[in-house]
Structures are given as structure tokens and as C-alpha cells.
XYZ file of C-alpha atoms in Angstrom:
660
model
C -107.347 48.380 57.533
C -104.386 50.706 57.989
C -102.036 47.741 57.751
C -103.695 46.654 54.505
C -103.326 50.196 53.161
C -99.625 50.218 53.999
C -99.107 46.883 52.282
C -101.143 48.032 49.301
C -99.027 51.194 48.990
C -95.890 49.053 49.131
C -97.309 46.846 46.390
C -98.158 49.860 44.236
C -94.644 51.232 44.711
C -93.332 47.841 43.654
C -95.528 47.991 40.571
C -94.045 51.356 39.614
C -90.460 50.131 39.916
C -88.772 48.566 36.924
C -87.231 46.000 39.201
C -90.814 44.586 39.791
C -91.322 43.686 36.133
C -91.743 40.005 36.918
C -94.407 40.813 39.516
C -96.310 43.067 37.089
C -96.338 40.250 34.542
C -97.676 37.756 37.069
C -100.196 40.223 38.550
C -101.754 41.375 35.283
C -101.795 37.802 33.978
C -103.774 36.666 37.025
C -106.372 39.423 36.571
C -106.605 38.845 32.805
C -107.810 35.302 33.391
C -110.896 36.601 35.305
C -111.885 40.004 33.919
C -113.104 38.711 30.504
C -115.449 36.315 32.339
C -116.778 39.257 34.384
C -117.536 41.274 31.244
C -119.204 38.199 29.730
C -121.492 38.025 32.792
C -122.261 41.745 32.454
C -122.975 41.313 28.740
C -125.402 38.471 29.524
C -127.108 40.561 32.240
C -127.548 43.542 29.919
C -129.068 41.361 27.191
C -131.338 39.665 29.741
C -132.630 42.981 31.089
C -133.057 44.516 27.635
C -135.099 41.510 26.527
C -137.181 41.580 29.732
C -137.974 45.313 29.376
C -138.229 45.551 25.579
C -141.950 46.371 25.766
C -141.869 48.353 28.993
C -138.858 50.666 28.731
C -138.483 53.482 26.193
C -136.135 52.848 23.235
C -133.671 55.462 24.538
C -133.211 53.571 27.816
C -132.847 50.300 25.920
C -130.247 51.942 23.651
C -128.185 52.770 26.719
C -128.193 49.066 27.538
C -126.983 48.259 24.026
C -124.165 50.782 24.514
C -123.204 49.190 27.818
C -123.182 45.783 26.128
C -120.841 47.079 23.431
C -118.524 48.609 26.046
C -118.531 45.335 27.986
C -117.658 43.433 24.822
C -114.811 45.805 23.945
C -113.426 45.776 27.484
C -113.703 41.998 27.681
C -111.821 41.661 24.394
C -109.161 44.101 25.641
C -108.579 41.935 28.712
C -108.212 38.668 26.830
C -105.030 36.971 28.177
C -103.357 36.726 24.770
C -103.900 40.451 24.093
C -102.667 41.428 27.549
C -99.571 39.239 27.107
C -98.724 41.094 23.882
C -98.601 44.501 25.612
C -95.356 46.128 26.640
C -94.473 46.379 30.309
C -95.334 50.083 30.424
C -98.703 49.474 28.730
C -99.483 46.804 31.307
C -98.653 49.253 34.085
C -100.993 51.850 32.553
C -103.766 49.275 32.107
C -103.540 48.324 35.772
C -103.501 51.979 36.803
C -106.707 52.721 34.777
C -108.564 49.628 35.962
C -109.805 51.123 39.236
C -111.277 54.240 37.618
C -112.733 52.463 34.589
C -114.243 49.718 36.749
C -115.865 52.185 39.129
C -117.325 54.337 36.335
C -118.641 51.343 34.392
C -120.222 49.896 37.550
C -121.895 53.226 38.311
C -123.191 53.517 34.734
C -124.559 49.967 34.844
C -126.216 50.679 38.198
C -127.887 53.898 36.982
C -129.159 52.160 33.875
C -130.720 49.331 35.874
C -132.353 51.830 38.260
C -133.768 53.651 35.244
C -135.113 50.376 33.874
C -136.770 49.425 37.153
C -138.919 52.562 37.016
C -140.749 51.152 33.968
C -141.237 47.593 35.112
C -143.620 45.557 37.164
C -142.884 44.237 40.631
C -141.534 41.027 39.155
C -139.321 42.926 36.694
C -137.982 45.166 39.458
C -137.102 42.099 41.525
C -135.260 40.702 38.482
C -133.275 43.946 38.313
C -132.269 43.617 41.956
C -131.251 39.969 41.518
C -129.199 40.878 38.421
C -127.496 43.681 40.345
C -126.653 41.339 43.209
C -125.286 38.623 40.900
C -123.263 41.161 38.917
C -121.859 42.704 42.097
C -120.884 39.302 43.459
C -119.292 38.353 40.106
C -117.322 41.614 40.041
C -116.069 41.126 43.581
C -114.978 37.553 42.890
C -113.382 38.413 39.535
C -111.484 41.369 40.981
C -110.372 39.655 44.164
C -106.737 40.467 43.301
C -107.682 44.153 42.826
C -109.684 44.878 45.994
C -109.836 48.666 45.549
C -111.481 48.255 42.147
C -113.800 45.592 43.563
C -114.718 47.955 46.414
C -115.517 50.791 43.995
C -117.797 48.523 41.961
C -119.442 47.099 45.097
C -120.189 50.575 46.404
C -121.448 51.702 43.012
C -123.844 48.729 42.921
C -124.906 48.324 46.528
C -125.539 51.860 47.791
C -127.870 53.026 44.988
C -129.607 49.616 44.931
C -130.143 49.694 48.677
C -131.495 53.218 48.424
C -133.989 52.227 45.779
C -135.133 49.192 47.751
C -135.534 51.156 50.958
C -137.390 53.939 49.155
C -140.003 51.433 48.047
C -141.273 51.163 51.674
C -141.594 47.443 51.177
C -140.625 45.133 54.044
C -139.442 42.384 51.716
C -137.438 44.873 49.671
C -135.815 46.248 52.819
C -134.845 42.755 53.942
C -133.406 42.059 50.478
C -131.360 45.277 50.650
C -130.058 44.341 54.087
C -129.083 40.819 52.987
C -127.385 42.236 49.892
C -125.373 44.753 51.935
C -124.313 42.096 54.477
C -123.216 39.677 51.756
C -121.239 42.334 49.914
C -119.593 43.525 53.137
C -118.718 39.944 54.100
C -117.248 39.250 50.690
C -115.213 42.476 50.742
C -113.787 41.625 54.180
C -112.801 38.188 52.907
C -111.286 39.676 49.759
C -109.222 42.236 51.672
C -108.060 39.529 54.081
C -107.040 37.264 51.228
C -105.462 40.154 49.397
C -103.371 41.004 52.440
C -101.965 37.486 52.296
C -101.480 37.867 48.572
C -99.549 41.106 49.053
C -97.436 39.538 51.772
C -96.658 36.521 49.613
C -95.829 38.619 46.580
C -93.574 40.992 48.518
C -91.836 38.023 50.117
C -91.459 36.407 46.701
C -89.980 39.626 45.346
C -87.457 39.829 48.177
C -86.574 36.179 47.648
C -86.208 36.739 43.910
C -83.904 39.697 44.535
C -81.831 37.645 46.948
C -81.645 34.772 44.485
C -80.625 37.160 41.720
C -77.984 38.722 43.964
C -76.748 35.271 44.944
C -76.583 34.289 41.282
C -74.633 37.450 40.441
C -72.248 36.890 43.324
C -71.841 33.253 42.337
C -71.060 34.297 38.782
C -68.620 36.950 39.986
C -66.944 34.448 42.292
C -66.675 31.984 39.437
C -65.073 34.622 37.220
C -62.649 35.641 39.951
C -61.791 31.991 40.544
C -61.250 31.093 36.892
C -60.757 34.209 34.773
C -57.712 36.452 34.590
C -59.101 39.975 34.965
C -56.389 41.573 32.857
C -56.500 39.372 29.755
C -59.932 37.755 29.962
C -58.412 34.287 29.585
C -58.189 31.544 32.167
C -56.092 32.069 35.284
C -53.535 29.645 36.671
C -56.052 27.758 38.791
C -58.428 27.245 35.877
C -55.608 26.165 33.555
C -54.540 23.485 36.030
C -58.150 22.327 36.406
C -58.481 22.102 32.634
C -55.233 20.122 32.430
C -56.437 17.651 35.023
C -59.783 17.315 33.275
C -58.215 16.656 29.876
C -55.814 14.131 31.338
C -58.614 12.236 33.051
C -61.306 12.420 30.370
C -59.528 12.620 27.021
C -61.140 10.150 24.608
C -59.039 10.749 21.503
C -55.593 12.201 21.014
C -54.332 14.115 24.038
C -54.056 17.905 23.624
C -50.753 19.744 23.332
C -49.685 21.985 26.208
C -47.691 25.051 25.167
C -46.034 27.526 27.535
C -45.333 30.985 26.154
C -42.874 33.382 27.789
C -42.443 36.937 26.529
C -38.936 38.171 25.748
C -38.481 41.910 26.238
C -41.610 42.378 28.320
C -39.711 43.694 31.342
C -38.020 46.300 29.179
C -41.446 47.496 27.992
C -42.759 47.554 31.561
C -39.765 49.462 32.933
C -39.501 51.891 30.019
C -43.146 52.709 29.282
C -44.831 51.829 32.571
C -47.233 49.195 33.818
C -50.072 50.452 31.622
C -47.982 49.625 28.569
C -47.167 46.222 30.022
C -50.863 45.557 30.591
C -51.621 46.556 27.003
C -48.996 44.096 25.778
C -50.438 41.261 27.869
C -53.967 41.934 26.630
C -52.872 42.029 23.004
C -50.788 38.869 23.346
C -53.787 37.065 24.878
C -55.954 38.265 21.995
C -53.436 37.030 19.427
C -53.181 33.681 21.183
C -56.957 33.274 21.098
C -57.005 34.027 17.357
C -54.800 31.043 16.493
C -56.290 27.935 14.925
C -56.650 24.862 17.094
C -56.625 26.660 20.462
C -58.852 24.742 22.883
C -58.146 26.966 25.893
C -55.604 29.547 26.933
C -54.763 31.623 29.980
C -52.072 33.419 31.921
C -50.095 31.459 34.489
C -48.636 34.633 35.971
C -46.514 37.600 34.971
C -45.755 37.337 31.276
C -46.150 33.556 30.986
C -49.124 32.053 29.149
C -50.393 28.502 28.770
C -52.222 27.155 25.718
C -53.983 23.874 25.030
C -53.868 22.985 21.330
C -56.045 20.457 19.560
C -54.697 16.934 19.963
C -55.441 16.274 16.282
C -52.286 18.255 15.434
C -49.180 16.200 14.832
C -45.760 17.372 15.963
C -45.022 19.328 12.794
C -48.450 20.972 12.755
C -48.258 22.152 16.349
C -44.728 23.449 15.758
C -45.911 25.361 12.675
C -48.873 26.779 14.610
C -46.591 27.944 17.416
C -44.259 29.582 14.923
C -47.195 31.472 13.453
C -48.097 32.521 16.977
C -44.524 33.666 17.601
C -44.684 35.749 14.425
C -48.035 37.219 15.472
C -46.765 38.132 18.940
C -43.716 39.869 17.448
C -45.880 42.294 15.456
C -45.859 45.880 16.816
C -48.412 46.709 19.490
C -49.690 50.318 19.322
C -49.769 52.177 22.629
C -50.198 55.934 23.126
C -48.630 56.841 19.811
C -45.701 54.445 20.054
C -45.103 50.896 18.857
C -44.278 48.292 21.496
C -42.466 45.114 20.507
C -41.877 41.834 22.293
C -40.825 38.366 21.222
C -41.870 35.074 22.709
C -40.314 31.689 23.359
C -42.596 28.643 23.281
C -42.185 25.205 24.818
C -44.623 22.472 23.774
C -45.484 19.090 25.256
C -48.193 16.552 24.402
C -50.181 15.398 27.411
C -50.538 11.748 28.298
C -47.233 10.408 26.967
C -47.178 7.560 29.469
C -44.336 5.703 27.815
C -42.019 8.588 28.684
C -42.952 8.844 32.363
C -41.481 6.809 35.130
C -43.253 7.464 38.390
C -40.692 5.689 40.532
C -38.108 8.236 39.407
C -40.182 11.370 39.100
C -42.735 10.838 41.819
C -45.400 12.066 39.364
C -47.187 10.530 36.401
C -48.911 12.481 33.661
C -50.975 9.438 32.679
C -52.719 9.689 36.080
C -53.704 13.308 35.668
C -50.582 14.803 37.223
C -50.795 18.195 35.567
C -47.732 19.416 37.438
C -45.504 16.876 35.681
C -46.839 18.001 32.311
C -46.122 21.619 33.185
C -42.584 20.643 34.170
C -41.931 19.131 30.749
C -43.471 22.033 28.880
C -41.379 24.343 31.049
C -38.253 22.334 30.237
C -39.018 22.802 26.539
C -39.609 26.512 27.173
C -36.262 26.808 28.962
C -34.559 25.192 25.975
C -36.366 27.576 23.611
C -35.240 30.600 25.620
C -31.652 29.393 25.450
C -31.932 29.255 21.659
C -33.398 32.775 21.590
C -35.020 34.722 18.724
C -38.567 33.559 19.437
C -37.748 29.867 19.240
C -40.235 27.010 19.475
C -39.194 23.711 21.072
C -41.372 20.601 21.191
C -40.460 18.314 24.077
C -39.412 14.940 22.665
C -37.934 11.592 23.584
C -34.429 12.987 23.572
C -35.405 15.563 26.215
C -36.983 13.093 28.605
C -33.786 11.521 29.923
C -32.269 14.948 30.562
C -35.409 16.139 32.290
C -35.704 13.001 34.377
C -32.107 13.338 35.548
C -32.560 17.031 36.308
C -35.755 16.337 38.244
C -34.015 13.669 40.289
C -31.071 15.914 41.102
C -33.349 18.847 41.906
C -35.294 16.737 44.376
C -32.055 15.532 45.940
C -30.875 19.125 46.232
C -34.154 20.186 47.802
C -33.889 17.425 50.414
C -30.171 17.769 51.132
C -28.537 19.387 54.156
C -26.528 22.072 52.384
C -23.998 22.563 55.177
C -22.941 18.944 54.616
C -23.103 18.902 50.804
C -21.553 22.230 49.856
C -17.837 22.827 49.414
C -15.991 25.874 48.228
C -13.152 26.352 45.787
C -11.304 29.607 45.250
C -9.695 31.274 42.265
C -7.103 33.983 42.815
C -7.196 37.502 41.419
C -3.650 38.580 40.606
C -2.014 41.993 40.568
C 0.277 41.462 37.595
C 2.615 44.248 38.629
C 4.116 42.179 41.439
C 2.336 38.827 41.177
C 0.468 39.220 44.455
C -2.868 37.565 45.087
C -5.078 40.523 45.914
C -8.385 38.666 46.180
C -9.926 35.219 46.206
C -13.244 34.541 44.490
C -15.268 31.781 46.147
C -17.184 29.288 44.005
C -19.673 26.840 45.501
C -19.947 23.210 44.483
C -22.684 20.793 45.501
C -22.711 17.006 45.533
C -25.743 14.751 46.023
C -23.566 11.916 47.327
C -20.230 13.472 48.337
C -18.475 11.990 45.280
C -19.840 13.658 42.145
C -19.899 17.435 42.078
C -22.406 19.381 40.006
C -21.232 22.196 37.708
C -21.953 25.735 38.900
C -24.587 26.485 36.252
C -26.792 23.521 37.234
C -26.173 23.999 40.929
C -27.220 27.670 40.898
C -30.276 26.898 38.755
C -31.392 24.329 41.335
C -30.849 26.802 44.154
C -33.080 29.313 42.387
C -35.697 26.704 41.473
C -35.983 25.378 45.026
C -35.959 28.794 46.697
C -32.760 28.090 48.648
C -30.588 30.798 47.109
C -30.569 32.861 50.275
C -29.538 29.827 52.307
C -26.722 29.106 49.847
C -25.442 32.684 50.110
C -25.407 32.509 53.902
C -23.572 29.171 53.953
C -21.036 30.249 51.312
C -20.175 33.470 53.132
C -19.887 31.763 56.509
C -17.753 28.917 55.184
C -15.532 31.226 53.118
C -14.802 33.424 56.110
C -13.984 30.396 58.232
C -11.627 28.933 55.625
C -9.839 32.054 54.447
C -10.066 34.616 57.250
C -9.373 37.440 54.814
C -8.351 39.924 57.470
C -5.522 37.688 58.592
C -4.197 37.209 55.067
C -4.424 40.821 53.901
C -6.427 39.813 50.841
C -10.031 40.418 49.898
C -12.616 37.672 49.658
C -15.068 37.906 46.761
C -18.569 36.386 47.029
C -21.225 36.240 44.295
C -24.735 37.491 45.037
C -27.737 36.232 43.093
C -30.470 38.403 41.621
C -32.731 37.461 44.532
C -30.032 38.369 47.045
C -29.699 41.809 45.490
C -33.352 42.723 46.050
C -33.952 40.835 49.305
C -34.946 43.124 52.184
C -32.481 43.191 55.063
C -29.670 41.567 53.072
C -27.127 44.235 54.085
C -27.667 43.761 57.813
C -27.787 39.967 57.499
C -24.453 39.745 55.655
C -22.823 42.208 58.055
C -23.942 40.061 61.011
C -22.472 36.932 59.382
C -19.154 38.681 58.794
C -19.005 39.923 62.375
C -19.868 36.478 63.777
C -16.990 34.927 61.794
C -14.505 37.528 62.987
C -14.242 39.232 59.601
C -14.875 42.759 58.443
C -17.210 43.911 55.640
C -14.304 46.007 54.342
C -12.460 42.792 53.410
C -15.419 41.427 51.441
C -16.257 42.099 47.801
C -19.853 41.318 46.808
C -20.190 40.605 43.098
C -23.444 41.244 41.244
C -24.122 40.667 37.571
C -25.523 43.243 35.202
C -28.515 41.055 34.480
C -29.396 40.785 38.176
C -29.688 44.565 38.307
C -32.148 44.637 35.414
C -34.916 42.820 37.306
C -35.646 45.800 39.565
C -33.052 48.566 38.980
C -34.318 51.040 41.570
C -34.641 48.536 44.363
C -31.319 46.912 43.469
C -29.594 50.297 43.602
C -31.034 50.990 47.052
C -29.848 47.605 48.298
C -26.350 48.126 46.899
C -26.186 51.485 48.651
C -27.210 49.779 51.898
C -24.472 47.164 51.431
C -21.853 49.862 50.844
C -23.097 51.678 53.927
C -22.268 48.526 55.929
C -18.698 48.644 54.574
C -18.891 46.025 51.802
C -17.286 46.695 48.435
C -19.461 46.164 45.378
C -18.208 44.705 42.097
C -20.154 44.667 38.838
C -19.454 41.216 37.407
C -19.372 40.181 33.735
C -19.450 43.762 32.488
C -19.461 43.952 28.709
C -21.721 40.905 28.343
C -24.152 42.999 26.364
C -26.781 43.907 28.958
C -25.843 47.338 30.308
C -24.547 50.599 28.985
C -21.466 52.519 30.061
C -23.697 55.143 31.680
C -24.673 52.624 34.360
C -21.143 52.722 35.732
C -21.799 56.296 36.781
C -25.255 55.676 38.258
C -24.572 52.511 40.272
C -22.903 52.483 43.728
C -19.801 50.491 42.671
C -16.210 50.035 43.805
C -14.862 47.917 40.952
C -15.862 46.238 37.722
C -14.950 42.844 36.305
C -14.795 42.537 32.533
C -16.505 39.550 30.949
C -14.345 36.593 29.929
C -15.520 36.895 26.325
C -13.620 40.174 26.043
C -10.466 38.514 27.363
C -10.663 35.808 24.718
C -11.133 38.374 21.933
C -8.399 40.820 22.974
C -5.400 39.366 21.095
C -6.991 39.278 17.643
C -9.956 41.649 17.705
C -9.276 45.401 17.504
C -12.931 46.105 18.258
C -12.752 44.138 21.491
C -9.606 46.022 22.464
C -11.334 49.334 21.726
C -14.339 48.422 23.871
C -12.160 47.194 26.707
C -10.033 50.330 26.474
C -13.098 52.584 26.788
C -14.321 50.664 29.802
C -10.922 50.850 31.484
C -10.628 54.582 30.806
C -14.102 55.261 32.152
C -13.460 53.172 35.250
C -10.324 55.185 35.986
C -12.259 58.437 35.610
C -14.912 57.163 38.002
C -12.324 55.937 40.496
C -13.226 52.267 40.041
C -10.787 49.362 40.105
C -10.894 47.181 37.004
C -10.374 43.406 36.827
C -10.526 41.221 33.733
C -11.568 37.595 34.141
C -11.224 34.598 31.857
C -7.505 35.049 31.070
C -6.318 31.685 29.757
C -3.202 32.495 27.705
C -0.111 34.659 27.901
C -1.264 36.552 24.803
C -4.518 37.499 26.479
C -2.669 38.618 29.606
C -0.257 40.710 27.550
C -3.099 42.355 25.592
C -4.896 43.209 28.812
C -1.703 44.568 30.346
C -1.241 46.773 27.271
C -4.622 48.371 27.970
C -3.510 49.263 31.481
C -5.342 46.433 33.255
C -3.281 45.106 36.144
C -5.808 42.942 38.009
C -6.475 39.658 36.218
C -8.186 36.347 36.896
C -8.343 33.112 34.941
C -6.920 29.645 34.349
C -3.641 31.181 33.208
C -3.026 32.292 36.780
C -4.699 29.456 38.621
C -7.648 27.093 38.526
C -10.220 27.090 41.318
C -8.895 25.019 44.214
C -9.338 24.465 47.913
C -8.577 27.246 50.360
C -5.477 25.479 51.672
C -3.994 25.035 48.199
C -4.682 28.600 47.107
C -3.411 30.211 50.303
C -0.181 28.229 49.992
C 0.591 30.087 46.754
C 0.142 33.623 47.980
C 3.686 34.546 46.890
C 3.433 33.030 43.435
C 5.129 35.112 40.755
C 3.734 35.756 37.328
C 5.707 34.124 34.561
């Protein structure tokens, strides 16, 4: 019994909790299907007894029966399933809570009325009363099997007074009837409590299972969102975009969708100037503006500030270009953030999926027509690259004329990725001249790469492939090692200049690694000039500055290459750990005929002197350019006028060349 009580208390606690709403609904619904039948039985019993005693019992006692019949009718109507279903959850809880008290009181009232009736009847009528009481008690117990406490209250209210009356009659048959009635009621109550214990156990187990299923469903939904949704923008993430691409390539029934890649121009400036919160605000707003465009089937963020969009395949080339231009205009609108207006532009590259006539698997190793989403991304990215070169928020749709170029680039990139760089790289050197005496004061090393040992790729393509394939660090190591072996700068009393990429500048441990290479080749860091571009420093200024300081601490000299290309300000010359600057070739070309260019170059030269920095101008191709530079006080020059890049042997042979 104690165990049943504990389980019953647990069930009642569950009923009081909002989390058990489903159980309350099921519980009250089960009872509502039986209680109206019970009240119908009671109503029939009351009418039967009133009719049987209509001549024997006083009108007042009969009136009580009529009142009980009315109450039974009202209560039965209240418990009709459709009326119970219409109640609110809280009303259902209150109805269940009142049931035990109301049931016990009504049973007691019915019992007292029947006892009062029996006092006015014959032996046969009194026996009818006892049979009616027994039937009503049994009906109540059966009907309230799911509410055993209420059933127990009614059983006690019926059986104890009835047994007392029967025993008080001093009739052997009546006593036996009372005993049988008590045994039957007790047996039924034991069975009901036993069954109810199983009911409670099942319901509690079902509740736990339901909670686990709900938790599993929530976790499954959360896992799905994490696997497919970008938390920052609310769009698809890279994985989901690729899945959508593969699905559309495999199952497209009409025109294939358009794939557009969007890259933000100026986003890094916003991030560095206003902080990551501002950058996040920009990304969210850009995603919102992308989603507002017509014809967008799906969109998401591939990573960083690059987005992917799938446009409706019903668009033709002109329509998708016009839509992307509207998107570019929308993205360029100011974005409010903490009282300021943030602005970015975007470049967009577009490619239609499924253009099988343009794909040649034997060359590319991939085929968009067979759901190769990666190949489609490559072409959209090629269009994006072309758009970024054009600048000003350009939109480029990948076409037939781009395919041959892309196919050739893909082939060469794969060859570069698979090549042994030590065997396919060669270096050429261009001298830096001190025009005061014609001495070669430094040699700048340029790398060349050949896929077959006969044709050599231009530097721009070669470096792009090195970045794309993640081999830039390997290239830097090979170039430095080979340059030291070929030139031995310490033995020739000239400096050797090596270019560092943006990735080199921020790579951890680069200073120690380059110092070890120099020592292994018998050189000294003091004889090496490491050139970095202004743009490379913009990617992560603080980290780049720390790395440059570490390189200088090892003894390397640092040169800022292509200064004046439009990326940095003069104030950076003071903040960066530099030893010399190299003016951009565009300034050299403009010096003879552009007073503005001469003024800019003059300011840079003057500032470099004040900061104790050496100054070199590159890109000198004519005597007029050399003379204009010399007039500004620049003595270190580099360019085709003084010598084209050549092998180490050829350049070292002209160390004593004089300037014409």
C-alpha cells in the first residue's frame, strides 16, 4: 500500500506540472468516458427507488431523491466527453482535483437517503434498497477504476453504513448479505488498486519516454541546424550549400539554376576599424539583402565574407546579370551600426550549373553534369576573380570565352600541385644599382616555374598557383635556399633580396625558420633583405608587425615593397619595423611628365631620410625616368634600364657595370 501511495503521489505531482499536460488530457479523457455512465446508473437507481417507495415514504424523503436525481443528471452532463474536451488545461486539473471530494459527498448523500427510505419500507423493499446500494457501489468502483481514491471514498460511504444497517437488523440473512457485500467490495478495491499501480507505472514510464523522445527531437533539430545553418546569418552553411548543389545537379528537371558567388570588398577594413561586432552586423545585413532578391532559391555563407546564391534557372543570362547588379547596388547601401554608417561593395561571379558542353572530364578530372559541385564552384570562383579584377562591384557571368582559360589554368594548377618544386623552379635575378658609382648593391631574386622544363610561367600566375595549392611556404624555403647557394651574398659583398608572401608574413616561426636556412647555406641574415608588400600587411597588421620585428631581431633587413601603390599611408612608415622602402614602378613611369608624381615621390623620399630608411625606386625603364629619380635624391634604382632579370652567373659577371 505504501508503494501505491508513493506512486500515486508521483502521479499527482505529474498532474500539477505543466510538462504533464499530455498526461492530464489522456487521464481526464479516460475518466470522462465512464463517469457519465455511472451517473446514468445512479439516476436510474434513484428513479427506481422513488417509484418503489412512492406510497410508503413521506414526500420530503422522496423530494430528496428527486434532488439527487437532478444532481446526478447535472454531474453526468458535466462529465460528457465533448464538454470535458472543451475545457482548458487548468479547468481539467481543477475538475480532477474536485472529483474525490464531490464523489465521496455524493455517495454519502445517496447512502443516507437510501437508509432513510428503508425505514419506511417492507422487508422486500428494504432488500431492494440493499441490492441497489450494492449495484451502485460496484458500478462506481468499476467506473472510477482509474481514480481509486475516489472509488474508495464512495465504496466506504456505501458499504459501512449499509453493513451497519444490515447488522442492526439482527437478521441472519441480512448479516450474510452484509458480509458478502463487504468481501466483494474489498476484493474489487484490491483489484482496482493493483491495476491502478500498473496504470501509474505505465503512465510514468510513458511520460519519461515522451520526455526523452522530445529531448531527442530537440537535439536532432539542433544538430540539423548546426549541420546546415550558419549561426551568424541564418542562411545555409558551406556544407548545406554543397549538398544543395549536388541535389540540383542530380535532380534538376528543367533549366539548371545559376550559381553566384559574392565576395565583399572593404569588409576587412570594416572589421579592423570598427571591430568584429560591426563585421558581424555587415554579414547579417548582406545575408538579409541577398534573401530579399527576386529569384533566390537558396543562399548561404561559404566562409568569411563570401556568400553563395542559387538563382532560378528560368532567368536567362541578361536577367541573372541584372538581378546580380541590383544585389550589388543593395549591398552597397549604408549599413547602420552604433550611430555610424558602414559601407561595403561586392563582386559577383555567376555560373549556370549543368553546362555539359563546356566540361571536359579528361582534362579537368571533374564533370558538372555528373553532380560535381566542386567544378561548378571553381567556375563561379573564376568569374568572381575576374569581377574582382574589374573592381567597383562588378558582375561577371562565366561564359564560353572563359572556359578555355579556366581549363588551361586548372590543368596547370594540377601540374603545379603534383610537381617536385626543387626540380621545376629556377631563379633569375635583377640588380639594384647605386647610381652614384654604378655598383650593384643588391640582387632581387624572382622565381620561375615550368611544368615541363621548357615553358616558364609568368610570376603572377606562378604565385597565384602557389597560394591556391598551399605551397607558398615551400616555395619561399626553396627560393631562399637556392638563392643563397647560387649567389653567396656574403662572398660578393652585395645583399640578396627575397620576396615574402602575405602568408609568410603571418606564419608562426617564420623568423627562426628563415634564419636556420641562411645558417645552413653559409649565409648571414644581415646580408638578406626580405621584401613585403603593403597589401600583405593589411591582412593582419598587428600580427604582421610582430613577425617583422621577430625577423629584424634575427638580423634580417625588412623592405616595404611597392610603396605608393595606393594601399598605405605615410604614417605607416613610422609605425612599421622597416629598414628600406621600394617605390612602386608606377611612380617611376610617371616621374618625367607628372609634377604630382614627383611631389609624392619627393615627400616619400624626404620622410624616409628623416626616418633613417634607405629608398629604392623600381621600374626604371628609360634614361629620363632615371634622371628624374636622381633629381629627387634617389640613388638606388632598379629596372630594365639597368638590367633585365637573368641567371645568377650572368648577373654576377656584371658586378662592375657602369651606368651610362
